[in-house]
Coordinates of C-alpha atoms in Angstrom, one line a residue:
M1 CA 56.2 -29.4 -3.6
L2 CA 53.3 -28.3 -1.4
G3 CA 53.0 -24.5 -1.3
T4 CA 52.1 -22.5 1.7
Q5 CA 50.9 -18.9 1.9
K6 CA 52.9 -16.5 4.1
A7 CA 51.6 -13.1 5.3
H8 CA 54.2 -10.5 4.8
A9 CA 54.1 -7.5 7.0
R10 CA 54.1 -4.2 5.2
L11 CA 54.3 -0.7 6.6
F12 CA 52.5 1.1 3.7
Y13 CA 49.7 0.0 1.3
E14 CA 48.4 1.6 -1.9
F15 CA 44.7 0.6 -1.9
D16 CA 42.1 2.2 -4.1
L17 CA 38.6 1.3 -2.9
E18 CA 37.0 2.4 -6.1
T19 CA 38.8 -0.2 -8.2
H20 CA 37.7 -3.1 -6.0
I21 CA 33.9 -2.5 -6.6
P22 CA 32.7 -4.3 -9.8
E23 CA 31.1 -2.1 -12.4
N24 CA 27.9 -4.3 -12.4
H25 CA 27.6 -4.3 -8.6
L26 CA 24.1 -3.4 -7.3
V27 CA 25.4 -0.6 -5.1
R28 CA 26.9 1.2 -8.1
G29 CA 23.6 1.3 -9.8
I30 CA 21.8 2.5 -6.7
D31 CA 24.5 5.1 -6.0
R32 CA 24.0 6.5 -9.5
F33 CA 20.4 7.4 -8.8
L34 CA 20.5 8.2 -5.0
D35 CA 20.6 12.0 -4.8
L36 CA 21.3 13.3 -1.3
R37 CA 22.7 16.8 -2.2
E38 CA 19.8 18.6 -0.5
L39 CA 19.9 16.5 2.7
H40 CA 22.0 18.8 4.8
A41 CA 19.9 21.9 3.8
D42 CA 16.7 20.0 4.7
L43 CA 18.1 19.0 8.1
R44 CA 20.0 22.1 9.1
G45 CA 17.1 23.6 11.0
F46 CA 16.9 20.5 13.2
Y47 CA 20.5 20.7 14.5
S48 CA 22.0 23.1 17.0
H49 CA 24.4 25.8 15.9
T50 CA 26.7 25.0 18.8
G51 CA 28.3 21.9 20.3
R52 CA 30.3 19.1 18.9
P53 CA 29.8 18.1 15.2
S54 CA 27.2 15.3 14.8
I55 CA 27.5 12.2 12.7
D56 CA 26.9 13.0 9.1
P57 CA 23.2 12.3 8.4
E58 CA 24.0 11.3 4.9
L59 CA 26.1 8.4 6.3
I60 CA 23.1 7.2 8.4
I61 CA 20.8 7.4 5.4
R62 CA 23.2 5.5 3.1
M63 CA 23.6 2.8 5.8
L64 CA 19.8 2.5 6.1
V65 CA 19.4 2.3 2.4
I66 CA 22.0 -0.5 2.3
G67 CA 20.1 -2.3 5.1
Y68 CA 16.8 -2.2 3.3
V69 CA 18.2 -2.9 -0.2
M70 CA 20.2 -5.9 1.0
G71 CA 17.6 -7.2 3.5
I72 CA 19.7 -6.6 6.6
R73 CA 17.1 -6.3 9.2
S74 CA 19.2 -6.0 12.3
E75 CA 21.0 -2.6 12.9
R76 CA 23.7 -4.3 14.9
R77 CA 24.4 -6.6 11.9
L78 CA 24.2 -3.7 9.5
C79 CA 27.0 -2.0 11.3
Q80 CA 29.1 -5.2 11.2
E81 CA 28.3 -5.7 7.4
V82 CA 29.3 -2.1 6.6
H83 CA 32.5 -2.5 8.6
L84 CA 33.5 -5.7 6.7
N85 CA 32.1 -5.2 3.2
L86 CA 34.2 -3.1 0.8
A87 CA 31.2 -2.4 -1.5
Y88 CA 29.1 -1.1 1.5
R89 CA 32.0 1.1 2.7
W90 CA 32.3 2.6 -0.8
F91 CA 28.6 3.3 -1.0
C92 CA 28.6 4.9 2.4
R93 CA 31.6 7.1 1.5
L94 CA 33.8 5.4 4.2
G95 CA 37.5 4.8 3.9
L96 CA 39.3 1.7 5.2
E97 CA 40.1 3.4 8.5
D98 CA 36.9 5.2 9.1
K99 CA 34.8 4.1 12.1
I100 CA 31.2 2.8 11.8
P101 CA 28.6 4.6 13.9
D102 CA 27.1 2.7 16.8
H103 CA 23.8 1.0 16.2
S104 CA 22.1 3.1 18.8
T105 CA 22.6 6.2 16.6
F106 CA 19.9 4.9 14.2
S107 CA 17.2 4.8 16.9
K108 CA 18.0 8.3 18.1
L109 CA 17.9 9.8 14.7
R110 CA 14.8 7.8 13.6
H111 CA 12.8 8.9 16.5
G112 CA 14.1 12.4 16.5
K113 CA 15.4 14.6 13.6
F114 CA 14.5 12.2 10.8
R115 CA 10.9 11.8 11.9
E116 CA 10.4 15.5 12.7
S117 CA 11.7 16.5 9.3
D118 CA 9.7 13.8 7.4
L119 CA 13.0 12.9 5.7
F120 CA 12.0 9.4 4.7
R121 CA 8.9 10.6 2.8
R122 CA 11.1 13.2 1.0
L123 CA 13.6 10.6 0.1
F124 CA 10.9 8.3 -1.3
E125 CA 9.4 11.0 -3.4
D126 CA 12.8 12.1 -4.7
V127 CA 13.4 8.5 -5.9
V128 CA 9.9 8.3 -7.5
A129 CA 10.7 11.6 -9.3
T130 CA 13.9 10.1 -10.6
C131 CA 12.0 7.1 -11.9
I132 CA 9.6 9.4 -13.7
A133 CA 12.5 11.4 -15.2
E134 CA 14.1 8.1 -16.4
G135 CA 11.0 7.1 -18.2
L136 CA 10.0 4.2 -16.0
V137 CA 6.5 5.6 -15.2
G138 CA 3.8 5.6 -17.9
G139 CA 1.1 7.3 -15.7
T140 CA -1.7 5.5 -17.6
G141 CA -2.5 2.5 -15.5
F142 CA -2.1 2.1 -11.7
A143 CA -2.8 -0.8 -9.4
V144 CA -3.3 -0.8 -5.7
D145 CA -3.2 -3.5 -3.0
A146 CA -2.4 -4.1 0.7
S147 CA -0.4 -6.7 2.5
L148 CA -0.3 -7.7 6.1
I149 CA 3.0 -7.3 8.0
S150 CA 3.3 -8.8 11.5
A151 CA 3.8 -6.3 14.3
D152 CA 6.5 -6.7 16.9
V153 CA 4.2 -7.9 19.6
Q154 CA 2.8 -11.1 21.0
K155 CA -0.7 -12.2 22.0
Q156 CA 0.6 -13.0 25.5
T157 CA 1.1 -9.3 26.2
S158 CA -2.4 -8.2 25.1
S159 CA -5.8 -7.5 26.7
K160 CA -9.3 -8.3 25.6
A161 CA -11.5 -5.4 24.4
E162 CA -13.5 -5.1 27.6
D163 CA -10.3 -4.9 29.6
W164 CA -8.7 -2.1 27.6
D165 CA -9.7 1.6 27.9
A166 CA -7.7 4.2 26.1
A167 CA -9.3 7.0 28.1
I168 CA -7.5 6.1 31.3
I169 CA -4.0 6.1 29.8
D170 CA -1.7 9.0 30.9
P171 CA 0.2 10.1 27.8
S172 CA 3.0 11.6 29.9
E173 CA 3.8 8.1 31.4
A174 CA 3.0 6.0 28.3
P175 CA 5.7 4.5 26.0
R176 CA 6.2 6.1 22.6
A177 CA 4.2 3.6 20.6
V178 CA 1.2 4.1 23.0
R179 CA 1.4 7.9 22.6
E180 CA 1.4 7.5 18.9
Y181 CA -1.7 5.2 19.2
L182 CA -3.5 7.9 21.2
D183 CA -2.6 10.6 18.5
T184 CA -4.1 8.5 15.7
L185 CA -7.4 7.6 17.3
D186 CA -9.2 10.2 15.1
E187 CA -7.3 9.4 11.9
A188 CA -9.1 7.6 9.1
A189 CA -6.1 5.3 8.5
F190 CA -6.2 4.0 12.1
G191 CA -8.6 4.7 15.0
A192 CA -11.4 6.2 12.9
A193 CA -11.3 3.5 10.2
T194 CA -14.1 1.5 11.8
T195 CA -16.2 1.5 14.9
V196 CA -15.7 -2.2 15.4
T197 CA -13.6 -2.9 18.5
P198 CA -10.7 -5.4 18.0
K199 CA -10.9 -8.6 20.0
F200 CA -7.5 -8.0 21.5
T201 CA -5.3 -5.0 22.0
A202 CA -1.5 -5.3 22.3
H203 CA 0.0 -3.4 25.3
A204 CA 3.3 -2.5 23.6
D205 CA 1.7 -1.5 20.3
P206 CA -2.1 -0.9 20.6
A207 CA -2.4 0.6 17.1
S208 CA -1.6 -2.8 15.6
Q209 CA -4.7 -4.8 14.5
W210 CA -5.6 -8.3 15.7
T211 CA -6.6 -10.0 12.5
A212 CA -7.2 -13.4 11.0
A213 CA -7.4 -12.2 7.4
R214 CA -5.0 -14.8 6.2
K215 CA -7.5 -17.6 7.0
G216 CA -5.1 -19.0 9.6
P217 CA -4.1 -18.2 13.2
A218 CA -4.8 -14.6 14.1
F219 CA -1.9 -12.2 14.8
F220 CA -1.2 -8.5 15.3
A221 CA -0.4 -6.7 12.1
Y222 CA -0.2 -3.4 10.1
S223 CA -1.2 -3.1 6.5
D224 CA 1.4 -2.0 3.9
N225 CA -0.5 -0.3 1.1
Y226 CA 1.2 0.2 -2.4
L227 CA 0.0 2.2 -5.3
I228 CA 2.1 1.2 -8.3
D229 CA 2.5 2.2 -12.0
T230 CA 1.9 -1.0 -14.0
D231 CA 4.4 -0.3 -16.7
H232 CA 7.5 -1.3 -14.7
G233 CA 6.0 -1.9 -11.2
I234 CA 7.4 1.4 -9.8
I235 CA 5.8 2.2 -6.4
M236 CA 4.2 5.6 -6.7
D237 CA 3.1 5.9 -3.1
V238 CA 3.1 3.9 0.1
E239 CA 0.9 4.1 3.2
A240 CA 0.7 2.4 6.6
T241 CA -2.7 1.7 7.9
R242 CA -4.7 -0.4 10.4
S243 CA -5.4 -3.9 9.0
V244 CA -9.0 -3.4 8.2
R245 CA -10.7 -3.1 4.7
Q246 CA -12.0 0.4 5.3
A247 CA -8.6 1.8 6.2
E248 CA -7.0 0.1 3.2
V249 CA -9.6 1.4 0.7
G250 CA -9.3 4.9 2.2
S251 CA -5.5 4.7 1.8
A252 CA -6.0 4.1 -1.9
R253 CA -7.8 7.4 -2.3
T254 CA -5.1 9.2 -0.2
M255 CA -2.3 7.8 -2.3
L256 CA -4.1 8.7 -5.6
D257 CA -4.7 12.3 -4.4
R258 CA -1.1 12.6 -3.1
T259 CA 0.4 11.3 -6.3
E260 CA -1.6 13.8 -8.4
R261 CA -0.7 16.6 -6.1
R262 CA 3.0 15.7 -5.9
F263 CA 3.8 14.6 -9.4
G264 CA 0.8 15.8 -11.5
L265 CA -0.1 12.2 -12.5
R266 CA -3.6 10.8 -12.5
P267 CA -4.1 7.4 -14.1
D268 CA -6.7 6.6 -16.8
W269 CA -7.5 3.3 -15.1
L270 CA -7.0 1.5 -11.8
A271 CA -6.8 -2.2 -11.2
A272 CA -7.5 -3.8 -7.8
D273 CA -9.2 -6.8 -6.1
T274 CA -12.7 -7.1 -4.8
A275 CA -11.9 -5.4 -1.5
Y276 CA -11.8 -2.1 -3.3
G277 CA -15.1 -2.7 -5.2
S278 CA -17.5 -1.1 -2.7
E279 CA -20.1 1.3 -4.1
E280 CA -18.7 4.2 -2.3
N281 CA -15.2 3.7 -3.7
L282 CA -16.4 3.1 -7.2
V283 CA -18.4 6.3 -7.1
W284 CA -15.4 8.2 -5.9
L285 CA -13.2 6.7 -8.7
T286 CA -15.6 7.1 -11.6
L287 CA -17.6 10.2 -10.8
K288 CA -15.2 12.3 -8.8
R289 CA -11.8 11.3 -10.3
Q290 CA -12.9 10.0 -13.8
I291 CA -10.8 6.9 -13.4
L292 CA -11.8 3.6 -15.1
P293 CA -12.2 0.9 -12.4
F294 CA -11.0 -2.5 -13.4
I295 CA -12.2 -3.8 -10.0
P296 CA -14.7 -6.6 -9.3
V297 CA -17.8 -5.2 -7.7
F298 CA -18.3 -6.0 -4.0
D299 CA -21.8 -7.5 -4.3
K300 CA -23.8 -9.3 -1.7
S301 CA -27.0 -9.6 -3.8
E302 CA -26.1 -13.2 -5.0
R303 CA -28.4 -15.8 -3.4
T304 CA -27.1 -19.1 -2.1
D305 CA -30.4 -20.9 -1.7
G306 CA -30.6 -21.9 -5.4
T307 CA -33.1 -19.2 -6.4
W308 CA -32.4 -16.6 -9.1
S309 CA -30.2 -13.7 -8.0
R310 CA -30.4 -10.1 -9.3
S311 CA -27.6 -10.9 -11.8
D312 CA -29.9 -13.4 -13.5
F313 CA -32.3 -10.6 -14.5
T314 CA -31.5 -8.3 -17.5
W315 CA -31.5 -4.6 -16.9
D316 CA -33.1 -2.5 -19.6
E317 CA -31.7 1.1 -19.2
E318 CA -34.0 2.7 -21.8
G319 CA -37.2 1.0 -20.6
D320 CA -36.2 1.5 -16.9
R321 CA -37.1 -2.1 -16.1
Y322 CA -35.7 -5.6 -15.3
I323 CA -36.6 -8.6 -17.5
C324 CA -36.7 -12.0 -15.8
P325 CA -35.4 -15.2 -17.5
E326 CA -38.9 -16.0 -18.5
G327 CA -39.3 -12.7 -20.4
K328 CA -41.5 -10.9 -17.9
E329 CA -40.8 -7.4 -16.9
L330 CA -40.3 -5.8 -13.4
R331 CA -41.1 -2.1 -13.2
H332 CA -40.6 0.6 -10.7
S333 CA -43.9 2.2 -11.5
R334 CA -46.7 1.4 -14.0
R335 CA -48.5 4.7 -13.7
N336 CA -48.3 7.8 -15.8
Y337 CA -47.7 10.8 -13.6
S338 CA -48.6 14.3 -14.6
D339 CA -45.3 15.4 -13.0
P340 CA -42.5 13.9 -15.1
G341 CA -40.1 14.2 -12.2
R342 CA -41.8 11.5 -10.3
S343 CA -41.1 8.9 -13.0
A344 CA -37.7 10.3 -14.1
T345 CA -34.8 7.9 -13.9
G346 CA -31.8 9.1 -11.8
M347 CA -29.4 8.1 -9.1
R348 CA -31.7 7.1 -6.3
P349 CA -32.7 3.8 -4.8
R350 CA -35.7 2.1 -6.4
R351 CA -37.7 -1.1 -6.0
Y352 CA -38.8 -3.0 -9.1
R353 CA -41.7 -5.4 -9.0
A354 CA -43.3 -7.9 -11.3
L355 CA -47.1 -8.3 -11.9
K356 CA -48.8 -10.7 -9.5
A357 CA -50.5 -12.4 -12.4
D358 CA -47.2 -13.0 -14.2
C359 CA -45.6 -14.6 -11.1
Q360 CA -48.6 -16.8 -10.2
D361 CA -48.7 -18.4 -13.6
C362 CA -44.9 -18.6 -14.1
P363 CA -43.5 -22.2 -14.4
S364 CA -40.2 -21.0 -12.8
K365 CA -41.8 -19.5 -9.6
A366 CA -40.1 -22.1 -7.5
K367 CA -36.7 -20.8 -8.7
C368 CA -37.6 -17.2 -8.5
C369 CA -39.9 -16.3 -5.5
P370 CA -41.1 -19.5 -3.8
K371 CA -41.9 -17.7 -0.5
S372 CA -43.6 -14.6 -1.9
D373 CA -46.4 -13.8 -4.3
V374 CA -44.3 -11.6 -6.6
R375 CA -40.6 -11.1 -7.3
S376 CA -39.1 -7.7 -6.5
I377 CA -35.6 -6.3 -7.0
N378 CA -34.0 -3.4 -5.2
R379 CA -31.8 -1.2 -7.3
E380 CA -29.3 0.9 -5.4
K381 CA -28.8 4.6 -5.8
Y382 CA -25.5 4.2 -7.6
E383 CA -26.2 0.9 -9.3
I384 CA -25.4 2.6 -12.7
V385 CA -21.9 3.1 -11.4
R386 CA -21.7 -0.6 -10.3
D387 CA -23.0 -1.6 -13.8
F388 CA -20.3 0.5 -15.4
A389 CA -17.6 -1.2 -13.2
R390 CA -19.1 -4.6 -14.2
A391 CA -18.8 -3.5 -17.9
C392 CA -15.1 -2.6 -17.3
T393 CA -14.3 -6.0 -15.8
A394 CA -16.2 -7.7 -18.6
S395 CA -14.2 -5.9 -21.3
A396 CA -11.3 -7.4 -23.3
F397 CA -8.8 -5.0 -21.6
N398 CA -9.6 -6.4 -18.1
E399 CA -7.4 -9.4 -18.7
V400 CA -4.5 -7.0 -19.4
A401 CA -5.3 -4.9 -16.4
Q402 CA -5.5 -7.9 -14.0
R403 CA -2.3 -9.4 -15.4
R404 CA -0.5 -6.1 -14.7
R405 CA -2.1 -5.9 -11.3
K406 CA -0.1 -9.0 -10.3
K407 CA 3.0 -6.8 -10.3
V408 CA 2.0 -5.3 -6.9
E409 CA 1.6 -8.8 -5.5
M410 CA 5.1 -9.6 -6.8
L411 CA 6.4 -6.5 -5.0
F412 CA 4.9 -7.8 -1.7
A413 CA 6.5 -11.2 -2.2
H414 CA 9.8 -9.5 -2.9
L415 CA 9.4 -7.4 0.2
K416 CA 8.9 -10.3 2.5
R417 CA 11.1 -13.0 0.9
I418 CA 14.1 -11.0 -0.4
L419 CA 14.1 -7.9 1.7
G420 CA 13.0 -9.9 4.8
L421 CA 10.2 -7.5 5.9
G422 CA 7.8 -10.2 7.1
R423 CA 7.8 -8.7 10.6
L424 CA 8.3 -5.1 11.7
R425 CA 11.1 -4.1 14.0
L426 CA 9.7 -0.7 14.9
R427 CA 6.5 -0.2 16.9
G428 CA 3.7 2.3 16.6
P429 CA 2.0 3.9 13.6
L430 CA 5.1 6.1 12.9
G431 CA 7.4 3.1 13.2
S432 CA 5.4 1.1 10.6
K433 CA 5.3 4.2 8.4
D434 CA 9.1 4.6 8.5
E435 CA 9.7 0.9 7.7
F436 CA 7.2 0.7 4.9
T437 CA 8.5 4.0 3.3
L438 CA 12.2 2.9 3.5
A439 CA 11.4 -0.5 2.1
A440 CA 9.4 1.0 -0.8
T441 CA 12.3 3.4 -1.5
A442 CA 14.7 0.4 -1.5
Q443 CA 12.5 -1.5 -4.0
N444 CA 12.3 1.5 -6.3
L445 CA 16.1 1.9 -6.2
R446 CA 16.7 -1.7 -7.0
K447 CA 14.2 -1.5 -9.9
L448 CA 15.8 1.7 -11.1
A449 CA 19.3 0.3 -11.0
K450 CA 18.3 -2.9 -12.7
L451 CA 16.3 -1.4 -15.5
R452 CA 18.6 1.4 -16.3
S453 CA 21.7 -0.8 -16.2
Q454 CA 20.0 -3.1 -18.6
S455 CA 19.3 -0.2 -20.9
S456 CA 22.8 1.0 -20.7
N457 CA 24.1 -2.5 -21.7
G458 CA 21.7 -2.6 -24.7
A459 CA 19.1 -4.9 -23.2
A460 CA 15.4 -3.9 -23.2
P461 CA 13.8 -3.5 -19.8
A462 CA 11.3 -6.3 -18.9

């Protein structure tokens, strides 16, 4: 006999939401480590003492965390999902009959009280502190990198550089994203990062950068910068910047300083790609911060015409000379000065030259200096620092450091493919900052819940 299901009307139900959420569900692991006990105290000064009670800010934060953890990009859809999903209701402390806030509430609080109180930054740092307390941060090796995230603008609504003048914009009549752009013109992460004027400027979000860094069609973007601990890939700091190399390198210093100031952690070594291998950055890392740089040196001395480059010559530190492949020496000076300071080696630019007689009779002159009588090599002021960085990348540990550096690239892949943050929904420098901070918080919470739940079940964290 074919059975059919009948819906029986009941006046009363006994329903315990707690028992319907599996013990191994992701939201349980995240809820275990999300501490919002100080939230109301932090925000009390931003609310009026009179009037109707507001929506609980903890509910908004929990909904935002769910949105970023589960990759729900639309706030309208987020409200629908929380309304329908029992696990999300449980995480947000909502009963079956409780109403879901309207999607417009998120925008009002994001651009108001949350941003004024810097709540998202506090939330992120609290989660990082929890990761440190749980033993997921070694503090020995860090890695840094940046990834381009498309801005919420189109080329059709942009102007060429010669048609855009920020000086004629009236801040009182400009949209919020434009006002934020004007406020960041002197910041190293945005307007002051470089003097090069972008080819196009977006009207709706002028702080976004027109870039073709992906070697494909150009687009407007922001750079999401991560500083991670390489033990378990925990994001130690996050920064939003303009999508230019100078801003990204500067953000690495900002994040390293902020991590040490906030958590008292300074790594023994840092791994990064060639974009961070400029002389200025290497000097800052090695001399000022005493951090070993496992970073390929950004070097433009290599020749492409088939002749010998500077790297083909051997540097003799004790003799203060270069030795060419034919065994001849290039010296800075061949005189004996009465003042030892004139011939002392130190951090200053120098020019090393071979003897004319050696070059004229050399069988390899065509490979060395075919257009000049003698071969000369310029040694930069901080070339000793660059040589030290080259020694680091040539060491046996560099393979380990570069393998661990891949974890930051995996985080960016997870950010775009799993969490869906391939394109921003908020505009302006503060909008990108909020999105990147919340996404980094979500990634740390997911990692924390996964690794700690594995440990509690007897499995070793990977």
